[in-house]
mmCIF file of C-alpha atoms in Angstrom:
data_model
loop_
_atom_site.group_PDB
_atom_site.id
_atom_site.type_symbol
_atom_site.label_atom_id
_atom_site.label_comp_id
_atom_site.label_asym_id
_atom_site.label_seq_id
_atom_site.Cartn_x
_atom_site.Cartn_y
_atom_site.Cartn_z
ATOM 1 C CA UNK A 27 -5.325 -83.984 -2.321
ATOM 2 C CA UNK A 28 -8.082 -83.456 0.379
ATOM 3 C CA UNK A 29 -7.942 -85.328 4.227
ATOM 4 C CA UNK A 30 -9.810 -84.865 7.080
ATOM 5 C CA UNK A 31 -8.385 -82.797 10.171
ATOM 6 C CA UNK A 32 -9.684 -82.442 13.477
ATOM 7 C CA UNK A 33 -8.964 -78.531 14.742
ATOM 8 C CA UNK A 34 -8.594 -77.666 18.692
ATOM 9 C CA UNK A 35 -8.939 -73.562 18.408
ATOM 10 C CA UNK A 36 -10.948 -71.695 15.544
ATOM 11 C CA UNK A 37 -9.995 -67.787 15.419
ATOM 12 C CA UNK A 38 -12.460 -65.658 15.761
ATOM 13 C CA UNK A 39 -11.224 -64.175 12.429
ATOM 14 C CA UNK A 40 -13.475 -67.125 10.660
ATOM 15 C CA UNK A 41 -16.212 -66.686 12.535
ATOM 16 C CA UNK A 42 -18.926 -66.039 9.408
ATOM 17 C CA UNK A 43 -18.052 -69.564 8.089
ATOM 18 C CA UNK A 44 -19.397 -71.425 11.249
ATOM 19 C CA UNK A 45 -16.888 -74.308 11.417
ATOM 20 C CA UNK A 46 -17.122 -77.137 13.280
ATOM 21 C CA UNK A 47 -14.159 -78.777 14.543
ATOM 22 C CA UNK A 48 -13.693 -81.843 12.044
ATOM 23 C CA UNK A 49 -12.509 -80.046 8.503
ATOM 24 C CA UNK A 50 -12.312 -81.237 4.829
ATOM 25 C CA UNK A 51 -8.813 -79.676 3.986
ATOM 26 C CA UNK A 52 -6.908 -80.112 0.588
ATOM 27 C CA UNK A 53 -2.962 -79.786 0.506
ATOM 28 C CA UNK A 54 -2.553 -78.881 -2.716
ATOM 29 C CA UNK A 55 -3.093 -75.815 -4.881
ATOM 30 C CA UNK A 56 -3.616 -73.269 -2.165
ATOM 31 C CA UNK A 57 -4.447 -69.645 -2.921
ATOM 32 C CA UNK A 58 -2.090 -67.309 -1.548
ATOM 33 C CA UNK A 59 -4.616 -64.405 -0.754
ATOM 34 C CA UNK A 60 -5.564 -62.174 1.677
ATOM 35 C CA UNK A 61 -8.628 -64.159 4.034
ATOM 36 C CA UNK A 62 -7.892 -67.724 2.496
ATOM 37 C CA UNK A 63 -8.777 -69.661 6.247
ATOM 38 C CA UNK A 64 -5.548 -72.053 6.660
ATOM 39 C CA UNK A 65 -4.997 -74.711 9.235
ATOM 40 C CA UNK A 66 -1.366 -75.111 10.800
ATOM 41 C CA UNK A 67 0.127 -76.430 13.864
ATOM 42 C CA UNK A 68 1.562 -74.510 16.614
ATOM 43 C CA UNK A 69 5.535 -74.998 16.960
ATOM 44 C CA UNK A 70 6.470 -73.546 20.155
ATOM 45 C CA UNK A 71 5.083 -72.277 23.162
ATOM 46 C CA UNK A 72 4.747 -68.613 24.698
ATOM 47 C CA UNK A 73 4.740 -67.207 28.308
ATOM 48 C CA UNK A 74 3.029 -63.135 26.770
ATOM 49 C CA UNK A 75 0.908 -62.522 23.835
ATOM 50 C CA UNK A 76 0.474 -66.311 24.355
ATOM 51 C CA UNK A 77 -3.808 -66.584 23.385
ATOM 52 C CA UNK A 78 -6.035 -66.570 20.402
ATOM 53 C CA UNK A 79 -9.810 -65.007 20.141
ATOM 54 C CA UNK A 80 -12.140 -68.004 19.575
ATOM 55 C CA UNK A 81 -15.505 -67.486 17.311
ATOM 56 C CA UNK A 82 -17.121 -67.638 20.897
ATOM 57 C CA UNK A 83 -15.226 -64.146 21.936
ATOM 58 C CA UNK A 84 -13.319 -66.279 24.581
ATOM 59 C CA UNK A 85 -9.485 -66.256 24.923
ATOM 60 C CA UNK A 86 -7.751 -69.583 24.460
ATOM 61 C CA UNK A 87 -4.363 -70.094 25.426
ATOM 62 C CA UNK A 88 -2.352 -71.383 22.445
ATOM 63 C CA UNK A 89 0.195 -73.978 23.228
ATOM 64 C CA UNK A 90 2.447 -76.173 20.388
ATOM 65 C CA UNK A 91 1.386 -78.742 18.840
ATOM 66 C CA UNK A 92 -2.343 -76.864 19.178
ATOM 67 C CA UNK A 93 -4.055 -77.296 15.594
ATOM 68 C CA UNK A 94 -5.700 -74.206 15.137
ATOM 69 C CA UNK A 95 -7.338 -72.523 11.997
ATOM 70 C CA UNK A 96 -6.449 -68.817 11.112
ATOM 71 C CA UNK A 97 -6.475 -66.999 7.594
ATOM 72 C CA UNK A 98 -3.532 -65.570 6.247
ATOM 73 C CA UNK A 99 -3.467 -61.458 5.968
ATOM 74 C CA UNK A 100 -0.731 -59.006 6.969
ATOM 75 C CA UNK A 101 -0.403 -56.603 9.796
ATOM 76 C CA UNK A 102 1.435 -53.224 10.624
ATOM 77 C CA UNK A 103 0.837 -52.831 14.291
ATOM 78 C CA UNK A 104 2.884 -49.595 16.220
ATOM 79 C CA UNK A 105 2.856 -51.789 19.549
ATOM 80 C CA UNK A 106 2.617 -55.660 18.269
ATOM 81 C CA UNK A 107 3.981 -57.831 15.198
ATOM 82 C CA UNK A 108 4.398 -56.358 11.779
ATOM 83 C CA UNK A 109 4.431 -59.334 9.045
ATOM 84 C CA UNK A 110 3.822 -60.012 5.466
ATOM 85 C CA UNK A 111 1.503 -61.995 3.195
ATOM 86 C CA UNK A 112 4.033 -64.764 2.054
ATOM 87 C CA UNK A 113 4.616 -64.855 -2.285
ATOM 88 C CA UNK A 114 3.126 -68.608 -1.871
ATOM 89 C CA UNK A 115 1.727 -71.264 0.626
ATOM 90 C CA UNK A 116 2.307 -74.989 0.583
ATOM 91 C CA UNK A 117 2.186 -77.951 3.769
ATOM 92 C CA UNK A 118 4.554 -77.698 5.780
ATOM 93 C CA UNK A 119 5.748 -73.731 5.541
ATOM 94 C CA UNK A 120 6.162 -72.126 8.843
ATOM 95 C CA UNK A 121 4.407 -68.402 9.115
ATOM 96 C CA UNK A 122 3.712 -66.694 12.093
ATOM 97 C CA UNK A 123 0.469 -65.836 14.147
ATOM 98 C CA UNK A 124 0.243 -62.310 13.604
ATOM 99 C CA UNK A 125 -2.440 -61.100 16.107
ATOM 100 C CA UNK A 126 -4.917 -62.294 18.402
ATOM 101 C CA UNK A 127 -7.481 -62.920 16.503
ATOM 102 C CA UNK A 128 -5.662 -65.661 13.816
ATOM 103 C CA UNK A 129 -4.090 -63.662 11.076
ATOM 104 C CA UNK A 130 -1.163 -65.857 9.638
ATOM 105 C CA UNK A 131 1.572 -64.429 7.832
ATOM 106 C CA UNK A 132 5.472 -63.831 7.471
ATOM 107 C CA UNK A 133 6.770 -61.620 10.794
ATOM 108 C CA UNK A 134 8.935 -58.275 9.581
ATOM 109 C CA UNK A 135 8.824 -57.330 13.122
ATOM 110 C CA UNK A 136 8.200 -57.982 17.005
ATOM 111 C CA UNK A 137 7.815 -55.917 19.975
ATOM 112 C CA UNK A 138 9.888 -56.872 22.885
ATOM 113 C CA UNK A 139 7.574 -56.696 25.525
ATOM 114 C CA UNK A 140 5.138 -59.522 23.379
ATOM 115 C CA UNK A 141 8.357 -61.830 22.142
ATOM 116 C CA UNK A 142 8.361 -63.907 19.792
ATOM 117 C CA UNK A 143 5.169 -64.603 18.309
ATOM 118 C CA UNK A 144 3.712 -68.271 17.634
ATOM 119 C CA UNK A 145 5.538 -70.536 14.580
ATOM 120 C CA UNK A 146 2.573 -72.477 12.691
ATOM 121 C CA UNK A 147 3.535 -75.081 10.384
ATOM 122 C CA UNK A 148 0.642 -75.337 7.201
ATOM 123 C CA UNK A 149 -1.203 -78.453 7.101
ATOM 124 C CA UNK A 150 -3.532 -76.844 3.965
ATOM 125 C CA UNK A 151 -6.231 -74.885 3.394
ATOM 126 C CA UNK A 152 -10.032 -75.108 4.842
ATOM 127 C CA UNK A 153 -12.774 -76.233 2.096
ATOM 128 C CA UNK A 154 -16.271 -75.241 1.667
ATOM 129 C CA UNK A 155 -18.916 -77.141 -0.509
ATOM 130 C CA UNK A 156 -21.455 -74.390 -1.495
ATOM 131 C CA UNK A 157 -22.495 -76.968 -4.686
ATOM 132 C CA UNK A 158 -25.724 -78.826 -3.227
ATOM 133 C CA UNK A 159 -25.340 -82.349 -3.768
ATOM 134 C CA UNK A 160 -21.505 -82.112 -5.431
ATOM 135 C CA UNK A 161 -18.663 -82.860 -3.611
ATOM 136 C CA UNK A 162 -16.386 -79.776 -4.850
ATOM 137 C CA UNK A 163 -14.553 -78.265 -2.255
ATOM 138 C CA UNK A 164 -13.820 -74.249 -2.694
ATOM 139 C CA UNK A 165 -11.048 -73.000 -0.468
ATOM 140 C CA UNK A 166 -12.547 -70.671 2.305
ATOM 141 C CA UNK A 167 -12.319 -66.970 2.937
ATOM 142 C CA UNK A 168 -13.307 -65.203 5.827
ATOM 143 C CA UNK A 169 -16.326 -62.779 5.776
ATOM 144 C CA UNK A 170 -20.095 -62.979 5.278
ATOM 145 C CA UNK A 171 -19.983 -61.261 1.851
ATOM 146 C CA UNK A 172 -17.434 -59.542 -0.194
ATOM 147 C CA UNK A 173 -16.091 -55.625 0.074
ATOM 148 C CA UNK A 174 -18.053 -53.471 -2.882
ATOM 149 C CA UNK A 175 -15.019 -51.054 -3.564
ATOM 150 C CA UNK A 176 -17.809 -49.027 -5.065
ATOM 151 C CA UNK A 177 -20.052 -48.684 -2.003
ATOM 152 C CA UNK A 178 -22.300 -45.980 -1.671
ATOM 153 C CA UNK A 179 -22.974 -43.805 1.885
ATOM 154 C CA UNK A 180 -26.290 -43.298 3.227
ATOM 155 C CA UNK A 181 -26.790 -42.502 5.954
ATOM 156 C CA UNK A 182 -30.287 -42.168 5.936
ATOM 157 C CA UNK A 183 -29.860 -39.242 8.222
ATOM 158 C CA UNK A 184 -28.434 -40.826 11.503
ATOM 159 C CA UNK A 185 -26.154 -38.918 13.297
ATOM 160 C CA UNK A 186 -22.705 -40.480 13.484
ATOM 161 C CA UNK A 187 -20.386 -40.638 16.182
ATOM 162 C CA UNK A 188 -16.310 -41.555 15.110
ATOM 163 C CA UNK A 189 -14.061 -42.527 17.366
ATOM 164 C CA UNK A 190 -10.389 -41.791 16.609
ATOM 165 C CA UNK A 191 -7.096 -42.021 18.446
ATOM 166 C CA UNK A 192 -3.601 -40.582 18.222
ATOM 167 C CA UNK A 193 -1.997 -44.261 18.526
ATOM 168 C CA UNK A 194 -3.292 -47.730 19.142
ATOM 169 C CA UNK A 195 -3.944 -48.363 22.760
ATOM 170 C CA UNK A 196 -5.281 -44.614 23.373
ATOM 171 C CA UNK A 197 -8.196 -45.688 24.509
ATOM 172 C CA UNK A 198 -10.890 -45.698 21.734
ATOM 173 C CA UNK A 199 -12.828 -48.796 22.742
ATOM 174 C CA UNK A 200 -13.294 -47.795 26.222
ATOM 175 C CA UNK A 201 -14.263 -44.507 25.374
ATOM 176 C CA UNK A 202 -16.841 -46.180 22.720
ATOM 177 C CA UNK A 203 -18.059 -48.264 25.319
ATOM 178 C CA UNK A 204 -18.815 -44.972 27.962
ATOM 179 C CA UNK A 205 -20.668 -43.659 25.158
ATOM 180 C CA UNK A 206 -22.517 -46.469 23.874
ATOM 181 C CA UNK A 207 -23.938 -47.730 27.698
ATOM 182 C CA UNK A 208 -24.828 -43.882 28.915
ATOM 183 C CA UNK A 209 -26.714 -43.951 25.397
ATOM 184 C CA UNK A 210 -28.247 -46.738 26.079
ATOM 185 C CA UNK A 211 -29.598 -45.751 29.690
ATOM 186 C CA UNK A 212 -31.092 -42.405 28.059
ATOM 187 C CA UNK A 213 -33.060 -44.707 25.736
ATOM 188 C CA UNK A 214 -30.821 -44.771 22.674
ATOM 189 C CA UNK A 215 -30.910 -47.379 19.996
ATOM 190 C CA UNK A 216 -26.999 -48.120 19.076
ATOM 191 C CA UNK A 217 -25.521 -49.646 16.309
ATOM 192 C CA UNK A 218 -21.700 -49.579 16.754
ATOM 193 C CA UNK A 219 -18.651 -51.148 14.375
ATOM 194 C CA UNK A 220 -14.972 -50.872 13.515
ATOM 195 C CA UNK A 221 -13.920 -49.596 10.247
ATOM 196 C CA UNK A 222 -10.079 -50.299 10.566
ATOM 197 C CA UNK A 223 -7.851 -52.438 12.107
ATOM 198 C CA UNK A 224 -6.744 -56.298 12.227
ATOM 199 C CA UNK A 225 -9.400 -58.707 12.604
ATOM 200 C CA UNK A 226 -9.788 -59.122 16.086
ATOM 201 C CA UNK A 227 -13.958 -59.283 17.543
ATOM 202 C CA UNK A 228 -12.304 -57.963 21.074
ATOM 203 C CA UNK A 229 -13.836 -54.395 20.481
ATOM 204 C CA UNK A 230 -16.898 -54.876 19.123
ATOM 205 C CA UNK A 231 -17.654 -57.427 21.625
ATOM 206 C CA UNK A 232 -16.815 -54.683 24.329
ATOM 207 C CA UNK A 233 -19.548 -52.321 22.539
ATOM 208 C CA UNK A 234 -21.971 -55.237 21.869
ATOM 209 C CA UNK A 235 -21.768 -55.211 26.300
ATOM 210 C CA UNK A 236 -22.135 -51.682 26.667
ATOM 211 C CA UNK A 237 -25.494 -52.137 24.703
ATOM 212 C CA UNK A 238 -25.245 -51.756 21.329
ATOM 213 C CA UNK A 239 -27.943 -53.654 19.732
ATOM 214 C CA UNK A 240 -26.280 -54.458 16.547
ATOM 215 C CA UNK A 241 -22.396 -54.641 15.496
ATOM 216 C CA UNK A 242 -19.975 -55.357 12.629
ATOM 217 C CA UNK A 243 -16.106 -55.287 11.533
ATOM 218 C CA UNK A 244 -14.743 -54.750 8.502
ATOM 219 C CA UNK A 245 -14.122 -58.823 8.351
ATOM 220 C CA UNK A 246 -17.509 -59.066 7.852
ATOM 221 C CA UNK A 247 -16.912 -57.964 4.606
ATOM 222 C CA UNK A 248 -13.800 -60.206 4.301
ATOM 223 C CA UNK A 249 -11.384 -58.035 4.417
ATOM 224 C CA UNK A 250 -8.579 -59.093 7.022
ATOM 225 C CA UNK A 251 -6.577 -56.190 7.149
ATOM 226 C CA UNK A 252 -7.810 -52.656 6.262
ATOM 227 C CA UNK A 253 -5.872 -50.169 3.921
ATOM 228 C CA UNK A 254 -5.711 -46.744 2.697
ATOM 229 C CA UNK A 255 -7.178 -48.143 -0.289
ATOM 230 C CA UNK A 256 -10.049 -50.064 0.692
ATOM 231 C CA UNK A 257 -10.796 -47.944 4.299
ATOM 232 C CA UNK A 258 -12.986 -45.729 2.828
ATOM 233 C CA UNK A 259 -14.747 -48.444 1.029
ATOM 234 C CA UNK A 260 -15.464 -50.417 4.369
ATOM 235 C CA UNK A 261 -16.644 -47.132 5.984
ATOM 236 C CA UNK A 262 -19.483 -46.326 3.246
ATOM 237 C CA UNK A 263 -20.923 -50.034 3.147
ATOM 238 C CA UNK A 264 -20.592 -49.869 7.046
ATOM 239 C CA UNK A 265 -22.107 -46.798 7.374
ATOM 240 C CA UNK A 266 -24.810 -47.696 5.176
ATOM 241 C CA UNK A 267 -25.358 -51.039 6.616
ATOM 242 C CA UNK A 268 -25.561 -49.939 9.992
ATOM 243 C CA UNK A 269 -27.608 -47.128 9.592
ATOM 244 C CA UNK A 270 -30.808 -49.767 7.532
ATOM 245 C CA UNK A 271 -32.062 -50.835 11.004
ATOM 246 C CA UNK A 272 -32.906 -47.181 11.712
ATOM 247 C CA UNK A 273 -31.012 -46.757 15.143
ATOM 248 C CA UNK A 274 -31.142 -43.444 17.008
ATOM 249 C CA UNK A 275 -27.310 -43.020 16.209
ATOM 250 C CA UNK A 276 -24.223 -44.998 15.085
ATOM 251 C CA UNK A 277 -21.010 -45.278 17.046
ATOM 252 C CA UNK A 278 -17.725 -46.283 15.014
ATOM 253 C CA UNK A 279 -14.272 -46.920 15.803
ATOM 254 C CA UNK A 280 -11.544 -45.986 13.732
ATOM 255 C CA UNK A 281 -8.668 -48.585 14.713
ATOM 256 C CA UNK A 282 -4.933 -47.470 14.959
ATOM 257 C CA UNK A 283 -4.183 -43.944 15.138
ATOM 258 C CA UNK A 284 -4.732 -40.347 12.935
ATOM 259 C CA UNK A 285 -0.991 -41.112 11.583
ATOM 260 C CA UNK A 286 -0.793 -45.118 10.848
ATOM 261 C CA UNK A 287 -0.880 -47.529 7.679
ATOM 262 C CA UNK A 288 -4.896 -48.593 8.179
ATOM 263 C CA UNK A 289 -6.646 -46.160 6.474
ATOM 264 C CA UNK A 290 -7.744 -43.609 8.760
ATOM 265 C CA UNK A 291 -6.503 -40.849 6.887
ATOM 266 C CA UNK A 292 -7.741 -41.962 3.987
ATOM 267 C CA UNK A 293 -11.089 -42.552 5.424
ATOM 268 C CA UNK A 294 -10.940 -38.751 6.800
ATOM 269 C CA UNK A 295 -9.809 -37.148 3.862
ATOM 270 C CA UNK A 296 -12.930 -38.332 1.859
ATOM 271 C CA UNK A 297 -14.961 -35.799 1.961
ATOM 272 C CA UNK A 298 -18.713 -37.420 1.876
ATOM 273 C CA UNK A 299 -17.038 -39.494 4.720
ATOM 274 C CA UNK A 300 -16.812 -36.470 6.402
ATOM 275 C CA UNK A 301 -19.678 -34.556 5.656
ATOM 276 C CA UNK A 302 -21.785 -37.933 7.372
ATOM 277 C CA UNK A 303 -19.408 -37.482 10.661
ATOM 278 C CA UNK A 304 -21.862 -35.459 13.266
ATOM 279 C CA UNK A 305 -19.375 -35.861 15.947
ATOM 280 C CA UNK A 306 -15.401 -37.071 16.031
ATOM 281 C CA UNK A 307 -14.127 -38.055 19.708
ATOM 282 C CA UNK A 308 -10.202 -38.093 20.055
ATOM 283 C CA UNK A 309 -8.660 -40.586 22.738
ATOM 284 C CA UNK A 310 -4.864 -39.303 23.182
ATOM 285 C CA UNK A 311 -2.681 -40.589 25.370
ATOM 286 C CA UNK A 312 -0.870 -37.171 26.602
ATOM 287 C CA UNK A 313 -1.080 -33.786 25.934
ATOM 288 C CA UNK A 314 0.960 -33.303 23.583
ATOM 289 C CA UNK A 315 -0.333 -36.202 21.512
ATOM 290 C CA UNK A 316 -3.798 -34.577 22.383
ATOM 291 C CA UNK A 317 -2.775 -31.397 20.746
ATOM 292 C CA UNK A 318 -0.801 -33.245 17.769
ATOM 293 C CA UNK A 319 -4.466 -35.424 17.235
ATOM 294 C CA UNK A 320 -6.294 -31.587 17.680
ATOM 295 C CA UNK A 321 -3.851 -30.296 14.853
ATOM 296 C CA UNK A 322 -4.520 -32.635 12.530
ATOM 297 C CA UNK A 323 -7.763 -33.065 12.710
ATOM 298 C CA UNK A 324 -8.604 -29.654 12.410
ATOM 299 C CA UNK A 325 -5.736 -28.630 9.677
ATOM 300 C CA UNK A 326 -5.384 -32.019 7.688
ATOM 301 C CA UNK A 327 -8.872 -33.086 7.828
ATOM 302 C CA UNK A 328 -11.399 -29.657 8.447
ATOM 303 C CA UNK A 329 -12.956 -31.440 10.926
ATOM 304 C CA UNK A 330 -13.698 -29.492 14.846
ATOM 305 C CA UNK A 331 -13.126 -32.656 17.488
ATOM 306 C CA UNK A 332 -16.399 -32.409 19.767
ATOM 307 C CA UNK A 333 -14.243 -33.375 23.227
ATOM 308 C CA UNK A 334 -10.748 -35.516 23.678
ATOM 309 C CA UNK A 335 -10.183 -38.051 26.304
ATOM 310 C CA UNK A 336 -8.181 -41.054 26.854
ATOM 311 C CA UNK A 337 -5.159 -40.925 29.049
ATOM 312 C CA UNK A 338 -4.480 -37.710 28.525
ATOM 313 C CA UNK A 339 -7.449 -36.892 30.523
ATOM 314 C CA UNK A 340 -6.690 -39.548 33.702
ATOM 315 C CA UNK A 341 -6.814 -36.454 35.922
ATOM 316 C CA UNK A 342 -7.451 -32.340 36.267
ATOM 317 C CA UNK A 343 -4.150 -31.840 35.201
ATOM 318 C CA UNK A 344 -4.519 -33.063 31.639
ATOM 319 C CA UNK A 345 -8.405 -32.453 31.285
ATOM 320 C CA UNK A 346 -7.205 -28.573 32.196
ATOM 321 C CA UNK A 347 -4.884 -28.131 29.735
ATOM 322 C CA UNK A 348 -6.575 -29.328 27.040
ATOM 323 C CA UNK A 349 -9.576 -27.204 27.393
ATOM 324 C CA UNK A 350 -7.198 -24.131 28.432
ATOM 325 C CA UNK A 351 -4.471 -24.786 25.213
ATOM 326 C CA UNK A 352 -6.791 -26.516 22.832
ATOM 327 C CA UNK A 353 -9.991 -24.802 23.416
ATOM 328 C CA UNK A 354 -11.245 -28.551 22.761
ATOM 329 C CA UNK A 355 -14.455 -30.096 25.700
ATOM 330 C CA UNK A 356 -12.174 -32.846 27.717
ATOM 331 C CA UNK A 357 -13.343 -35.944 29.852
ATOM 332 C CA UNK A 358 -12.364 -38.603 30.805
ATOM 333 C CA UNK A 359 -14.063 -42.204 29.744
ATOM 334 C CA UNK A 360 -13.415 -44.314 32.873
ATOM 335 C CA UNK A 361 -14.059 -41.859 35.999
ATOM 336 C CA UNK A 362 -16.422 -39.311 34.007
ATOM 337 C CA UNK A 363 -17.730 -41.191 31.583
ATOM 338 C CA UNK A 364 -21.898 -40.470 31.656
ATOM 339 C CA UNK A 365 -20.718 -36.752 31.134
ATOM 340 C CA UNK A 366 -18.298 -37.880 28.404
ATOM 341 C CA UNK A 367 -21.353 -39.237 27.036
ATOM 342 C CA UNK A 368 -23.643 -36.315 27.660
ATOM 343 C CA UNK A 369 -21.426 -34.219 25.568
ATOM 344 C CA UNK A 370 -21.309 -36.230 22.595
ATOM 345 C CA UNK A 371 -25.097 -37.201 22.797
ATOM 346 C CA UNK A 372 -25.985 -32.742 23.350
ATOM 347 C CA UNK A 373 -23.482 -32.039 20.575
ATOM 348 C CA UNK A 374 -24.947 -34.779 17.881
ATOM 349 C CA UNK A 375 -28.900 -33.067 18.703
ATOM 350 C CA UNK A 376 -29.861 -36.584 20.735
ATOM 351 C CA UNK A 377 -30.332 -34.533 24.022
ATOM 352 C CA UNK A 378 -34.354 -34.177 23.746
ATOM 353 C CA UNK A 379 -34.766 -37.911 21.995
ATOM 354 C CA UNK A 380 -32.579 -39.225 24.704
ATOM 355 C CA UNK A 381 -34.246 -38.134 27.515
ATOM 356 C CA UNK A 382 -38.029 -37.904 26.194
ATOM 357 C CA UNK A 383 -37.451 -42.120 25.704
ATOM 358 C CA UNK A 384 -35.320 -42.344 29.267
ATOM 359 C CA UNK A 385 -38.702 -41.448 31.046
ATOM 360 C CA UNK A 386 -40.889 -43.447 29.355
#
């Protein structure tokens, strides 16, 4: 069965499909699968965690009886909702918004400070017509093409700058952001992306700001929720993506932390993966989680972190003991972020480039 349904809030998480507001949605025989692009109504309202990401990059705050269109996925966040992909979908099942950016699934688990997240009952799932002339709906998926598990890395030469953390919220994306404007004021063509995560546009937005002339996320490949098994997948056809409009250098951010269920070590462990890395930035949130991230990444991985900030560089306290214990460059993104930058643009063989185009 197929009806007409007028949406108030499109997640950012469906952005490649370009909806409009008025949908064609069927109610019957709906895919259970990872990106299928649902509509549901919200059931109650929230005071925190209370907005979604729209396809413009805005925040909208969500309130019930809101008809909003999201794709189902799951999530294992270390400071927001863990949840499930449910064994089936019908109209009228109740799942939960996941994240920010309109994942819809079955909640395992909150975090206190964000409550209870939103209840959305299914009304059924979005249709495309890609058959000119035919009126046969296909159910949607987000993404602008599919994940090649078999992707291949090059490079093409371009240095590459990773951005890794010890935890979510150690501040990757404003690190990425330092590095990405100073780069851009020495004369630096950026491409930046995120290779792991949840779908949520929030970060590359931030770097598309900072100057970074082209962007992507791994839902661009329609994948809603990276994986140890598809992360290193993702980072190869980003890699090699990024790296065809022949920018100066590529920025990435790895989402979640060195120890999490996205795929980071998975992605680090491969070793052509590594072997493209010309510089890996660690945002840690203390010390001790700055010499945890140094550890790891130097005896898991074989890979020498070019500098460390994040809050474990917020003053000359931190900053000193991480050079002093860890024998690792430290700065801080926020108050010292051009010579954050200057590091990591010296250490990836950019200084000459960068400042020969800065004066012309």
């Amino acid at each position: 069965m197929m009806k007409t349904v007028v949406v108030d809030k499109i997640a950012s998480i469906t952005q490649a499909l370009n909806l409009g507001r008025e949908l064609r949605v069927a109610t019957t025989d709906i895919p259970c699968e990872e990106g299928i692009v649902l509509v549901a109504e919200i059931l109650n309202n929230k005071s925190t965690y209370n907005t979604l990401e729209l396809t413009s990059g805005r925040m909208a705050k969500l309130s019930k009886g809101d008809i909003i269109v999201g794709a189902l996925g799951h999530r294992q966040a270390l400071f927001g909702y863990s949840g499930h992909l449910p064994k089936s979908v019908k109209p009228g099942d109740v799942l939960q918004v996941l994240n920010i950016g309109g994942v819809l699934g079955v909640v395992d688990s909150i975090n206190p400070e964000k409550g209870r997240p939103f209840d959305a009952r299914v009304i059924g799932v979005v249709l495309q017509f890609p058959y000119l002339g035919e009126r046969i709906g296909v159910p949607a998926r987000v993404g602008y093409k599919r994940l090649d598990p078999n992707a291949r890395l090059d490079t093409r030469g371009v240095p590459v700058v990773a951005l890794a953390g010890t935890c979510m919220e150690a501040g990757k994306t404003a690190a990425a952001c330092a590095i990405v404007s100073r780069m851009r004021h020495r004369g630096l063509n950026v491409h930046a992306f995120k290779a792991t995560g949840v779908s949520l546009r929030r970060d590359i937005l931030a770097m598309e700001d900072a100057g970074a002339r082209r962007s992507m996320i791994f839902t661009d490949l329609g994948v809603v929720t990276t994986t140890p098994e598809n992360g290193p997948a993702i980072t190869r056809a980003l890699l090699t993506e990024m790296a065809r409009g022949e920018p100066d250098v590529i920025v990435f951010e790895l989402g979640d932390g060195l120890l999490g269920a996205y795929g980071v070590e998975a992605i680090l462990s491969a070793p052509d993966i590594r072997t493209a890395l010309t510089a890996v930035v660690l945002s840690a949130n203390d010390p001790v989680a700055a010499w945890g991230g140094v550890k790891l990444l130097r005896e898991r991985f074989g890979i020498e972190p070019t500098v460390v900030t994040g809050r474990a560089t917020d003053n000359a306290v931190g900053v000193n003991i991480i050079r002093e214990q860890l024998g690792v460059p430290a700065y801080n993104a926020i108050t010292n972020g051009a010579a954050l930058a200057d590091h990591v643009i010296a250490a990836i063989g950019l200084n000459d480039k960068a400042t020969a185009e800065a004066a012309e």
